[in-house]
CSV table of C-alpha atoms and ligand atoms in Angstrom, one decimal:
chain,number,residue,atom,x,y,z
W,1,VAL,CA,3.2,3.0,-88.5
W,2,LEU,CA,3.0,6.4,-89.3
W,3,VAL,CA,2.3,7.7,-85.4
W,4,GLN,CA,3.1,11.6,-84.8
W,5,VAL,CA,5.6,12.2,-82.5
W,6,HIS,CA,5.9,15.9,-80.4
W,7,GLY,CA,8.1,17.8,-79.2
W,8,GLN,CA,7.4,20.4,-76.1
W,9,GLY,CA,9.4,23.8,-76.0
W,10,GLY,CA,10.5,25.3,-73.5
W,11,VAL,CA,12.0,23.0,-70.8
W,12,LYS,CA,13.7,23.5,-68.2
W,13,PHE,CA,16.4,20.6,-67.4
W,14,GLN,CA,17.8,19.9,-64.7
W,15,ASN,CA,20.3,17.4,-63.2
W,16,TRP,CA,19.3,16.8,-58.5
W,17,ALA,CA,21.8,18.2,-57.4
W,18,LYS,CA,20.9,21.6,-59.9
W,19,THR,CA,24.1,22.2,-61.0
W,20,TYR,CA,23.9,21.9,-64.5
W,21,GLY,CA,20.9,22.4,-66.9
W,22,SER,CA,20.0,22.7,-70.1
W,23,SER,CA,17.3,24.4,-73.0
W,24,PRO,CA,16.2,21.3,-75.0
W,25,GLU,CA,14.4,23.1,-78.3
W,26,LEU,CA,12.3,19.7,-78.0
W,27,TYR,CA,11.2,17.7,-75.0
W,28,PHE,CA,9.8,14.1,-75.3
W,29,GLN,CA,8.9,11.2,-74.0
W,30,PRO,CA,8.8,8.9,-76.3
W,31,THR,CA,6.2,5.7,-75.6
W,32,SER,CA,7.2,3.7,-78.3
W,33,VAL,CA,10.3,2.1,-80.3
W,34,GLU,CA,8.6,3.9,-83.3
W,35,GLU,CA,8.6,7.5,-82.0
W,36,ILE,CA,11.9,7.0,-80.9
W,37,ARG,CA,12.6,6.1,-84.7
W,38,GLU,CA,10.9,9.2,-85.5
W,39,ILE,CA,12.4,11.2,-83.3
W,40,LEU,CA,15.7,10.7,-84.9
W,41,ASP,CA,14.7,10.9,-88.3
W,42,MET,CA,13.2,14.5,-87.0
W,43,ALA,CA,16.7,15.1,-86.3
W,44,ARG,CA,18.3,13.4,-89.3
W,45,GLN,CA,16.8,16.2,-91.5
W,46,ARG,CA,17.2,19.5,-89.3
W,47,ASP,CA,20.8,18.4,-88.7
W,48,LYS,CA,20.0,18.4,-84.6
W,49,ARG,CA,21.7,16.4,-82.1
W,50,VAL,CA,19.7,14.5,-79.5
W,51,LYS,CA,20.3,12.9,-75.8
W,52,VAL,CA,18.4,10.4,-74.1
W,53,VAL,CA,18.5,11.0,-70.3
W,54,GLY,CA,16.8,8.5,-67.6
W,55,GLY,CA,16.5,10.0,-63.9
W,56,GLY,CA,18.7,13.2,-64.6
W,57,HIS,CA,20.4,11.9,-61.5
W,58,SER,CA,24.4,13.1,-63.6
W,59,PRO,CA,26.6,15.4,-61.5
W,60,SER,CA,27.5,17.2,-64.9
W,61,ASP,CA,26.4,17.8,-68.4
W,62,ILE,CA,26.3,14.2,-69.4
W,63,ALA,CA,23.0,14.6,-70.5
W,64,CYS,CA,22.3,17.3,-71.2
W,65,THR,CA,21.2,19.0,-74.7
W,66,ASP,CA,20.0,21.6,-76.1
W,67,ASP,CA,18.7,20.6,-78.9
W,68,PHE,CA,16.4,16.9,-79.1
W,69,MET,CA,16.7,15.3,-75.8
W,70,ILE,CA,14.5,11.7,-75.2
W,71,GLN,CA,13.1,11.5,-71.4
W,72,MET,CA,12.4,7.8,-71.4
W,73,GLY,CA,10.6,7.9,-67.8
W,74,LYS,CA,7.3,6.2,-70.2
W,75,MET,CA,9.5,3.3,-71.2
W,76,ASN,CA,9.9,2.0,-67.8
W,77,ARG,CA,8.5,-1.3,-68.3
W,78,VAL,CA,9.5,-4.8,-67.0
W,79,LEU,CA,9.3,-6.9,-69.9
W,80,LYS,CA,10.2,-11.0,-69.3
W,81,VAL,CA,11.7,-12.2,-65.9
W,82,ASP,CA,13.3,-15.6,-66.6
W,83,LYS,CA,13.2,-16.8,-63.5
W,84,GLU,CA,15.2,-20.7,-64.6
W,85,LYS,CA,18.4,-17.8,-65.4
W,86,GLN,CA,17.5,-15.6,-63.3
W,87,GLN,CA,17.5,-12.8,-65.7
W,88,VAL,CA,15.3,-9.6,-65.9
W,89,THR,CA,14.8,-7.5,-69.5
W,90,VAL,CA,13.2,-4.2,-69.1
W,91,GLU,CA,12.8,-0.9,-70.9
W,92,GLY,CA,15.6,1.7,-70.6
W,93,GLY,CA,13.7,4.0,-68.9
W,94,ILE,CA,12.7,2.1,-66.1
W,95,PHE,CA,13.7,3.3,-62.3
W,96,LEU,CA,15.5,0.8,-60.3
W,97,SER,CA,12.9,1.6,-57.6
W,98,ASP,CA,10.2,0.2,-59.6
W,99,LEU,CA,12.5,-2.9,-60.6
W,100,ASN,CA,13.6,-3.7,-57.0
W,101,VAL,CA,10.0,-3.3,-56.2
W,102,GLU,CA,9.0,-6.0,-59.3
W,103,LEU,CA,11.7,-8.0,-58.6
W,104,SER,CA,11.1,-9.2,-55.7
W,105,LYS,CA,8.0,-10.1,-56.6
W,106,HIS,CA,9.7,-12.8,-58.5
W,107,GLY,CA,11.9,-13.4,-55.5
W,108,LEU,CA,14.9,-12.4,-57.1
W,109,ALA,CA,17.0,-9.3,-56.1
W,110,LEU,CA,20.0,-7.1,-58.0
W,111,ALA,CA,23.0,-8.7,-56.7
W,112,ASN,CA,25.0,-4.6,-56.0
W,113,LEU,CA,22.7,-1.3,-56.6
W,114,GLY,CA,24.5,2.1,-55.9
W,115,ALA,CA,22.6,4.9,-52.8
W,116,VAL,CA,19.4,5.6,-54.8
W,117,SER,CA,17.1,3.8,-57.1
W,118,GLU,CA,15.3,7.1,-58.9
W,119,VAL,CA,17.6,6.7,-61.6
W,120,ALA,CA,16.2,4.7,-64.8
W,121,ALA,CA,18.2,0.7,-66.1
W,122,ALA,CA,20.0,2.6,-69.4
W,123,GLY,CA,21.0,5.9,-67.4
W,124,VAL,CA,22.8,4.1,-64.6
W,125,ILE,CA,25.0,1.2,-66.0
W,126,GLY,CA,26.0,4.9,-69.1
W,127,THR,CA,28.0,6.6,-66.8
W,128,GLY,CA,29.5,3.5,-64.8
W,129,THR,CA,27.1,2.9,-61.8
W,130,HIS,CA,29.3,1.9,-58.7
W,131,ASN,CA,28.2,-0.2,-55.1
W,132,THR,CA,31.2,-1.0,-53.3
W,133,GLY,CA,32.1,-5.3,-52.2
W,134,ILE,CA,35.6,-6.7,-53.8
W,135,LYS,CA,33.8,-9.9,-54.9
W,136,HIS,CA,31.4,-7.6,-57.3
W,137,GLY,CA,32.0,-5.4,-60.3
W,138,ILE,CA,30.7,-2.1,-60.9
W,139,LEU,CA,26.7,-2.2,-62.7
W,140,PRO,CA,27.0,-2.2,-66.0
W,141,THR,CA,29.0,-5.6,-64.3
W,142,GLN,CA,25.3,-7.0,-64.4
W,143,VAL,CA,23.7,-6.5,-67.6
W,144,VAL,CA,23.9,-9.4,-70.3
W,145,ALA,CA,22.1,-7.9,-72.7
W,146,LEU,CA,20.8,-4.7,-74.3
W,147,THR,CA,19.4,-3.1,-77.2
W,148,LEU,CA,20.7,-0.2,-79.4
W,149,LEU,CA,18.8,1.8,-81.4
W,150,THR,CA,21.6,3.6,-83.7
W,151,ALA,CA,21.3,6.4,-85.0
W,152,SER,CA,20.6,5.4,-88.6
W,153,GLY,CA,17.4,3.8,-87.4
W,154,GLU,CA,18.9,0.2,-87.4
W,155,ILE,CA,18.0,-1.8,-84.0
W,156,LEU,CA,21.0,-3.8,-82.1
W,157,GLU,CA,20.8,-6.7,-80.2
W,158,CYS,CA,24.3,-7.4,-78.5
W,159,SER,CA,25.6,-9.6,-75.8
W,160,GLU,CA,28.4,-11.5,-75.4
W,161,SER,CA,27.3,-13.8,-77.9
W,162,VAL,CA,25.9,-10.9,-80.4
W,163,ASN,CA,27.6,-8.4,-81.5
W,164,ALA,CA,30.4,-9.2,-78.7
W,165,ASP,CA,32.3,-6.2,-79.7
W,166,ILE,CA,29.2,-3.6,-79.7
W,167,PHE,CA,28.2,-5.2,-76.2
W,168,GLN,CA,31.5,-4.6,-74.2
W,169,ALA,CA,31.1,-1.1,-75.5
W,170,ALA,CA,27.3,-0.4,-74.7
W,171,ARG,CA,27.5,-2.1,-71.2
W,172,LEU,CA,29.2,1.3,-70.6
W,173,HIS,CA,28.0,3.4,-73.3
W,174,LEU,CA,28.2,6.8,-72.0
W,175,GLY,CA,24.9,7.6,-74.2
W,176,CYS,CA,26.7,8.1,-77.3
W,177,LEU,CA,26.1,4.9,-79.0
W,178,GLY,CA,22.5,4.5,-79.2
W,179,VAL,CA,19.2,4.5,-77.8
W,180,VAL,CA,19.3,2.3,-75.0
W,181,LEU,CA,15.5,0.4,-75.8
W,182,THR,CA,16.5,-2.6,-73.6
W,183,VAL,CA,18.4,-3.8,-70.8
W,184,THR,CA,18.5,-7.8,-69.4
W,185,PHE,CA,20.4,-7.5,-66.2
W,186,GLN,CA,21.4,-11.0,-64.0
W,187,CYS,CA,19.8,-11.2,-61.1
W,188,VAL,CA,20.6,-13.0,-57.5
W,189,PRO,CA,17.8,-14.7,-55.4
W,190,GLN,CA,15.8,-12.1,-53.0
W,191,PHE,CA,18.1,-11.6,-50.1
W,192,HIS,CA,18.0,-9.5,-47.2
W,193,LEU,CA,21.1,-8.0,-45.2
W,194,HIS,CA,22.4,-6.8,-42.2
W,195,GLU,CA,24.4,-3.4,-41.8
W,196,VAL,CA,26.3,-2.7,-39.0
W,197,ALA,CA,28.2,0.9,-38.7
W,198,PHE,CA,31.0,1.1,-35.4
W,199,PRO,CA,33.5,3.7,-35.2
W,200,SER,CA,37.4,3.3,-36.5
W,201,THR,CA,40.2,5.4,-37.2
W,202,LEU,CA,41.7,6.1,-40.4
W,203,THR,CA,45.4,4.4,-39.7
W,204,GLU,CA,43.2,1.3,-38.4
W,205,VAL,CA,40.9,0.9,-41.5
W,206,LEU,CA,44.0,1.7,-43.9
W,207,ASP,CA,46.6,-0.5,-42.2
W,208,HIS,CA,44.1,-3.3,-42.0
W,209,LEU,CA,42.4,-3.3,-45.5
W,210,ASP,CA,42.5,-6.2,-46.6
W,211,ASP,CA,41.2,-7.4,-43.6
W,212,HIS,CA,37.6,-5.4,-43.8
W,213,LEU,CA,37.9,-6.6,-47.1
W,214,GLN,CA,37.3,-10.0,-46.8
W,215,ARG,CA,35.5,-9.6,-43.0
W,216,SER,CA,32.4,-8.4,-44.8
W,217,GLN,CA,31.0,-8.6,-48.5
W,218,TYR,CA,30.2,-4.9,-48.9
W,219,PHE,CA,32.4,-3.3,-47.0
W,220,ARG,CA,32.6,0.9,-47.2
W,221,PHE,CA,34.0,3.4,-44.9
W,222,LEU,CA,33.8,6.8,-44.9
W,223,TRP,CA,36.5,9.3,-43.8
W,224,PHE,CA,35.9,12.5,-42.0
W,225,PRO,CA,38.6,14.7,-43.3
W,226,HIS,CA,40.1,17.5,-40.8
W,227,SER,CA,40.4,14.2,-38.9
W,228,GLU,CA,41.3,10.5,-37.8
W,229,ASN,CA,38.1,9.6,-37.9
W,230,VAL,CA,36.4,7.0,-39.7
W,231,SER,CA,32.8,5.1,-39.8
W,232,VAL,CA,33.4,1.3,-41.1
W,233,ILE,CA,29.8,0.2,-42.7
W,234,TYR,CA,29.6,-3.6,-43.1
W,235,GLN,CA,27.2,-5.3,-45.1
W,236,ASP,CA,26.5,-8.8,-45.4
W,237,PRO,CA,23.3,-11.5,-46.6
W,238,THR,CA,21.9,-12.6,-43.8
W,239,ASN,CA,18.7,-14.9,-42.6
W,240,LYS,CA,17.5,-12.6,-39.4
W,241,PRO,CA,14.3,-11.0,-39.3
W,242,PRO,CA,14.2,-7.0,-40.3
W,243,SER,CA,14.9,-4.8,-37.9
W,244,SER,CA,16.2,-0.7,-37.9
W,245,SER,CA,18.1,0.9,-35.6
W,246,ALA,CA,16.6,4.0,-37.4
W,247,SER,CA,15.6,7.5,-36.1
W,248,TRP,CA,13.8,10.0,-38.0
W,249,TRP,CA,15.1,13.1,-35.1
W,250,TRP,CA,18.9,11.5,-35.5
W,251,ASP,CA,18.0,11.3,-39.2
W,252,TYR,CA,16.5,14.1,-40.6
W,253,ALA,CA,16.4,17.1,-37.7
W,254,VAL,CA,20.2,16.4,-37.1
W,255,GLY,CA,21.8,14.7,-39.6
W,256,TYR,CA,19.9,16.6,-42.7
W,257,TYR,CA,18.9,20.6,-41.5
W,258,LEU,CA,20.7,20.5,-38.7
W,259,LEU,CA,23.4,20.4,-41.1
W,260,GLU,CA,22.9,22.1,-43.6
W,261,PHE,CA,22.5,24.7,-41.7
W,262,LEU,CA,25.8,24.3,-40.4
W,263,LEU,CA,27.5,24.5,-42.9
W,264,TRP,CA,25.9,27.8,-44.9
W,265,ILE,CA,27.3,29.2,-41.5
W,266,SER,CA,30.1,28.1,-41.6
W,267,THR,CA,30.7,29.2,-46.0
W,268,PHE,CA,30.8,32.8,-43.3
W,269,VAL,CA,33.6,31.1,-41.2
W,270,PRO,CA,35.3,28.2,-42.7
W,271,SER,CA,37.3,27.3,-40.2
W,272,LEU,CA,34.3,25.8,-39.0
W,273,VAL,CA,34.0,23.0,-41.4
W,274,CYS,CA,36.8,21.5,-39.1
W,275,TRP,CA,34.8,21.7,-36.0
W,276,ILE,CA,31.3,20.6,-37.9
W,277,ASN,CA,33.0,17.2,-39.1
W,278,ARG,CA,34.5,16.1,-35.7
W,279,PHE,CA,31.1,17.1,-33.9
W,280,PHE,CA,28.7,15.4,-36.3
W,281,PHE,CA,31.3,11.9,-35.8
W,282,TRP,CA,30.8,12.3,-32.1
W,283,LEU,CA,27.0,12.7,-32.4
W,284,LEU,CA,25.9,10.5,-35.2
W,285,PHE,CA,28.8,8.2,-36.2
W,286,SER,CA,30.6,7.6,-32.6
W,287,SER,CA,28.6,4.3,-31.5
W,288,ARG,CA,27.5,1.0,-33.5
W,289,VAL,CA,24.6,1.0,-35.2
W,290,GLU,CA,23.0,-2.2,-36.8
W,291,ASN,CA,20.1,-2.3,-39.6
W,292,ILE,CA,18.5,-5.4,-41.2
W,293,ALA,CA,16.2,-5.4,-44.7
W,294,ILE,CA,15.7,-6.2,-47.7
W,295,SER,CA,19.2,-5.6,-49.7
W,296,TYR,CA,17.7,-2.6,-51.6
W,297,LYS,CA,16.6,-0.9,-48.8
W,298,ILE,CA,20.4,-1.1,-47.2
W,299,PHE,CA,22.0,-0.6,-50.4
W,300,ASN,CA,20.0,2.6,-50.8
W,301,TYR,CA,20.5,5.9,-48.6
W,302,GLU,CA,20.4,9.5,-47.6
W,303,CYS,CA,22.3,11.4,-50.3
W,304,ARG,CA,21.4,14.5,-48.3
W,305,PHE,CA,20.7,17.6,-49.9
W,306,LYS,CA,22.7,19.3,-53.6
W,307,GLN,CA,26.0,19.0,-53.2
W,308,HIS,CA,28.7,18.9,-55.8
W,309,VAL,CA,31.3,15.4,-56.1
W,310,GLN,CA,34.3,13.7,-57.5
W,311,ASP,CA,34.7,9.7,-57.6
W,312,TRP,CA,38.1,8.5,-58.7
W,313,ALA,CA,38.9,5.0,-58.8
W,314,ILE,CA,42.0,3.9,-58.4
W,315,PRO,CA,44.1,0.7,-58.2
W,316,ILE,CA,43.7,-1.0,-55.7
W,317,GLU,CA,46.7,-0.9,-54.3
W,318,LYS,CA,46.3,2.5,-54.2
W,319,THR,CA,44.0,3.2,-51.2
W,320,LYS,CA,46.5,3.9,-48.2
W,321,GLU,CA,49.1,5.9,-50.6
W,322,ALA,CA,46.0,8.5,-51.7
W,323,LEU,CA,44.3,8.9,-48.4
W,324,LEU,CA,47.4,9.3,-46.9
W,325,GLU,CA,48.2,12.3,-49.5
W,326,LEU,CA,45.1,13.5,-49.4
W,327,LYS,CA,44.9,13.7,-45.0
W,328,ALA,CA,48.5,15.1,-45.9
W,329,ALA,CA,47.2,18.2,-48.1
W,330,LEU,CA,44.5,19.2,-46.0
W,331,GLU,CA,46.5,18.8,-42.6
W,332,ASN,CA,49.1,21.4,-45.0
W,333,ASN,CA,46.8,23.9,-46.3
W,334,PRO,CA,44.7,25.0,-43.3
W,335,LYS,CA,42.8,27.5,-45.9
W,336,MET,CA,41.7,24.3,-47.8
W,337,VAL,CA,38.5,22.8,-46.5
W,338,ALA,CA,36.5,19.5,-47.0
W,339,HIS,CA,33.0,18.6,-46.3
W,340,TYR,CA,32.3,14.7,-44.7
W,341,PRO,CA,32.6,12.6,-45.9
W,342,VAL,CA,35.0,11.0,-47.8
W,343,GLU,CA,33.6,8.1,-48.7
W,344,VAL,CA,35.3,4.8,-49.7
W,345,ARG,CA,34.0,1.8,-51.9
W,346,PHE,CA,35.6,-0.7,-53.5
W,347,ALA,CA,34.9,-2.3,-56.4
W,348,ARG,CA,36.4,-5.8,-58.4
W,349,GLY,CA,38.4,-5.4,-62.0
W,350,ASP,CA,35.8,-6.1,-64.8
W,351,GLU,CA,36.3,-6.3,-68.8
W,352,ILE,CA,34.2,-3.3,-70.3
W,353,TRP,CA,36.1,-1.2,-71.7
W,354,LEU,CA,35.4,2.2,-70.2
W,355,SER,CA,34.8,0.8,-66.9
W,356,PRO,CA,36.9,2.8,-64.1
W,357,CYS,CA,37.6,-1.1,-63.3
W,358,PHE,CA,39.1,-1.9,-66.6
W,359,GLN,CA,41.3,-4.9,-65.7
W,360,ARG,CA,42.2,-3.8,-62.2
W,361,ASP,CA,40.3,-4.5,-58.8
W,362,SER,CA,39.6,-0.2,-58.0
W,363,CYS,CA,39.4,1.6,-54.9
W,364,TYR,CA,36.8,4.3,-55.4
W,365,MET,CA,37.4,7.4,-53.0
W,366,ASN,CA,34.2,10.0,-53.3
W,367,ILE,CA,34.4,13.4,-52.2
W,368,ILE,CA,32.1,16.3,-51.5
W,369,MET,CA,31.1,19.9,-50.9
W,370,TYR,CA,27.7,20.5,-50.1
W,371,ARG,CA,25.5,23.2,-51.6
W,372,PRO,CA,23.5,24.7,-48.3
W,373,TYR,CA,20.7,26.0,-49.1
W,374,GLY,CA,21.8,26.0,-53.3
W,375,LYS,CA,24.7,27.8,-51.7
W,376,ASN,CA,28.5,27.0,-53.5
W,377,VAL,CA,30.9,26.9,-51.5
W,378,PRO,CA,34.3,27.4,-52.9
W,379,ARG,CA,36.1,24.3,-54.1
W,380,LEU,CA,38.7,24.3,-56.3
W,381,ASN,CA,41.3,24.0,-54.5
W,382,TYR,CA,40.5,20.6,-52.9
W,383,TRP,CA,39.6,19.5,-56.3
W,384,LEU,CA,42.7,20.1,-57.8
W,385,THR,CA,44.3,18.8,-55.0
W,386,TYR,CA,42.1,15.7,-54.8
W,387,GLU,CA,42.5,14.8,-59.1
W,388,GLY,CA,46.1,15.7,-59.2
W,389,ILE,CA,46.8,12.3,-56.4
W,390,MET,CA,44.8,10.9,-58.5
W,391,LYS,CA,45.9,11.4,-61.7
W,392,LYS,CA,49.2,10.0,-60.2
W,393,HIS,CA,47.9,6.7,-58.6
W,394,GLY,CA,46.3,6.0,-62.5
W,395,GLY,CA,42.9,7.2,-61.5
W,396,ARG,CA,40.0,6.6,-63.8
W,397,PRO,CA,37.1,9.4,-63.0
W,398,HIS,CA,33.8,8.7,-62.4
W,399,TRP,CA,31.8,9.3,-65.9
W,400,ALA,CA,28.5,11.0,-64.3
W,401,LYS,CA,30.5,13.0,-62.0
W,402,ALA,CA,32.2,17.1,-62.9
W,403,HIS,CA,35.9,15.8,-63.8
W,404,SER,CA,38.8,18.1,-66.2
W,405,CYS,CA,39.7,15.5,-67.8
W,406,THR,CA,40.5,15.7,-71.9
W,407,ARG,CA,40.2,12.9,-74.7
W,408,LYS,CA,44.4,13.0,-74.3
W,409,ASP,CA,43.6,11.7,-70.2
W,410,PHE,CA,41.4,9.1,-71.2
W,411,GLU,CA,43.8,7.3,-74.3
W,412,LYS,CA,46.1,7.3,-71.4
W,413,MET,CA,44.1,6.1,-68.9
W,414,TYR,CA,41.9,3.3,-71.2
W,415,PRO,CA,44.3,0.6,-73.1
W,416,ALA,CA,40.6,-0.5,-75.1
W,417,PHE,CA,39.9,3.9,-75.9
W,418,PRO,CA,40.6,3.4,-79.5
W,419,LYS,CA,38.3,-0.4,-79.4
W,420,PHE,CA,35.2,2.2,-78.2
W,421,CYS,CA,36.2,5.1,-80.4
W,422,SER,CA,35.7,3.0,-83.4
W,423,VAL,CA,32.5,1.3,-82.8
W,424,ARG,CA,31.4,5.0,-81.3
W,425,GLU,CA,32.2,6.2,-84.8
W,426,LYS,CA,30.4,3.1,-86.8
W,427,LEU,CA,27.3,3.7,-85.0
W,428,ASP,CA,27.5,7.1,-84.8
W,429,PRO,CA,29.2,9.1,-88.0
W,430,THR,CA,27.4,12.4,-87.9
W,431,GLY,CA,27.8,12.5,-84.1
W,432,MET,CA,24.3,12.7,-83.5
W,433,PHE,CA,24.7,11.2,-79.9
W,434,LEU,CA,27.3,13.9,-78.9
W,435,ASN,CA,26.4,17.1,-76.9
W,436,THR,CA,29.9,19.5,-75.4
W,437,TYR,CA,30.6,16.6,-72.5
W,438,LEU,CA,30.8,14.1,-74.7
W,439,GLU,CA,33.2,16.5,-78.0
W,440,LYS,CA,35.7,16.6,-74.8
W,441,VAL,CA,35.6,12.9,-74.4
W,442,PHE,CA,35.6,12.1,-78.3
W,443,TYR,CA,37.4,15.0,-79.9
E,1,FAD,C1,22.0,12.0,-54.7
E,1,FAD,C2,23.0,10.3,-56.0
E,1,FAD,C3,23.6,9.5,-55.5
E,1,FAD,C4,24.6,8.8,-56.2
E,1,FAD,N1,24.8,7.8,-55.3
E,1,FAD,C5,25.5,7.5,-56.5
E,1,FAD,C6,26.2,5.9,-56.4
E,1,FAD,O1,26.1,5.3,-55.5
E,1,FAD,N2,27.4,5.2,-56.9
E,1,FAD,C7,27.7,5.8,-58.3
E,1,FAD,O2,28.8,5.2,-59.2
E,1,FAD,N3,26.6,7.0,-59.0
E,1,FAD,C8,25.8,7.3,-58.0
E,1,FAD,N4,25.8,8.3,-58.1
E,1,FAD,C9,25.8,8.9,-59.8
E,1,FAD,C10,24.3,8.6,-61.4
E,1,FAD,O3,24.0,6.4,-60.1
E,1,FAD,C11,24.7,8.1,-62.4
E,1,FAD,O4,24.8,9.5,-62.3
E,1,FAD,C12,23.7,7.2,-62.9
E,1,FAD,O5,23.8,7.6,-64.3
E,1,FAD,C13,22.2,8.3,-63.1
E,1,FAD,O6,21.5,7.7,-63.4
E,1,FAD,P1,19.7,8.6,-64.6
E,1,FAD,O7,19.4,7.2,-65.3
E,1,FAD,O8,20.4,9.2,-63.2
E,1,FAD,O9,21.1,9.2,-65.5
E,1,FAD,P2,20.8,10.4,-66.1
E,1,FAD,O10,21.5,11.1,-66.0
E,1,FAD,O11,20.0,10.9,-66.7
E,1,FAD,O12,22.0,9.5,-67.6
E,1,FAD,C14,23.4,9.3,-67.8
E,1,FAD,C15,23.8,8.6,-69.2
E,1,FAD,O13,23.0,8.2,-69.7
E,1,FAD,C16,22.6,8.3,-70.6
E,1,FAD,N5,21.1,7.6,-71.4
E,1,FAD,C17,20.1,7.6,-70.0
E,1,FAD,N6,18.7,6.7,-70.6
E,1,FAD,C18,19.4,6.5,-71.7
E,1,FAD,C19,19.2,5.8,-72.7
E,1,FAD,N7,18.1,5.2,-72.9
E,1,FAD,N8,19.9,5.7,-74.0
E,1,FAD,C20,21.0,5.8,-74.1
E,1,FAD,N9,21.7,6.8,-72.9
E,1,FAD,C21,21.0,6.7,-72.2
E,1,FAD,C22,22.3,9.7,-70.7
E,1,FAD,O14,22.6,10.3,-71.7
E,1,FAD,C23,23.6,9.6,-70.2
E,1,FAD,O15,24.7,10.1,-70.7
E,1,FAD,C24,24.9,9.0,-57.7
E,1,FAD,C25,24.3,10.6,-57.4
E,1,FAD,C26,23.5,11.4,-57.1
E,1,FAD,C27,22.1,12.5,-57.7
């Protein structure tokens, strides 16, 4: 088949938080595998690199390139629903927001989701997106098969039984193994979730961590730095009818606009942050709140305005020590300010080579510094302190989120790192799918 694919010049790519961007020489929105093949041919001939982008949500430069960018938004079909096996096969560019709705028409759902769904199937698995729940793995553990279009133009099917090695690499692929054309997810019967959020203290939660983990299938908590305050969030399947205590006034007028304004003020008076964290806890998180809805509406939550984040996974047994160290570091250094929340989530260990949860149950600790009205707030000290604590406890950074690690670190962190490298070098010997971010990982 002869197809003519057109790339657009002059497109500026920016990630969701507008913290990273690039100016691809040509920007493509292919509608077929043939078109993607043609783009790869053109890249090979002109000695260009290629980056595929999904929802562009990654808070780092992992999806950036100044060469060829392939945006997968037009390859977003549901290809097959296997009701018996409860599996769905989709094109890599489908947004989870569309997939959730499609699945519910078939009485199915994904067992776990991250905070947002305006992200692509191939994109979320590419960086190891996770949610919480000690019985649940990160999102790539829900993948049972996928197909890759490699740099040479070959289509590779992989699963536990076919190309098994490539499969363990490609379930968390970093966008560096080829173009992910299709993904097959293991689903579960559609379910509703009952969410209960209630106030507690850091001491209580850390002292009874196992109880909380046992008590709720999707347990997480938010810690409000510069204080003892914690909001515990339980989410569990229910048969009760949907109900909601959410209100526009509290969630948006106060939780979003007032917070953004006050955080902006605090850029002139940093000591206000401590007060803001306590004030908002008292205002929004100090009483019990309950919601019931279809699973994906409860899994997804408002991430408010633009922000910088870091999110490392440490062995679960280090949770208490690491958090208390972070708390002590903030107390000992009054000039170092931390926005709320520090979000603490959990995930089951797995066998995916580059999974931060590789062979260990893990605790993810997400720190945040908002950018009120787009203004950057100094965070270097907080960032370095956090990274130091995470590293000391054997942490592994979230691949989507900016970090300062390089190949040397990853070699120490990941026992299967050499295996991943050899698969990558075999599938992409010229480094067509690399970019600046990935060079730091592999060189
Ligand atoms: C508001 C917000 C909330 C978030 N919440 C969470 C959360 O709860 N938990 C969590 O773990 N993370 C979270 N993240 C991070 C987010 O889940 C990841 O960045 C995820 O990878 C985004 O998916 P995407 O489709 O936007 O991927 P992109 O950022 O577009 O791409 C990610 C990677 O996948 C590659 N890629 C994408 N599509 C393909 C393809 N078809 N073939 C080959 N490579 C491809 C890209 O090259 C890149 O390397 C959040 C981010 C934001 C902005």
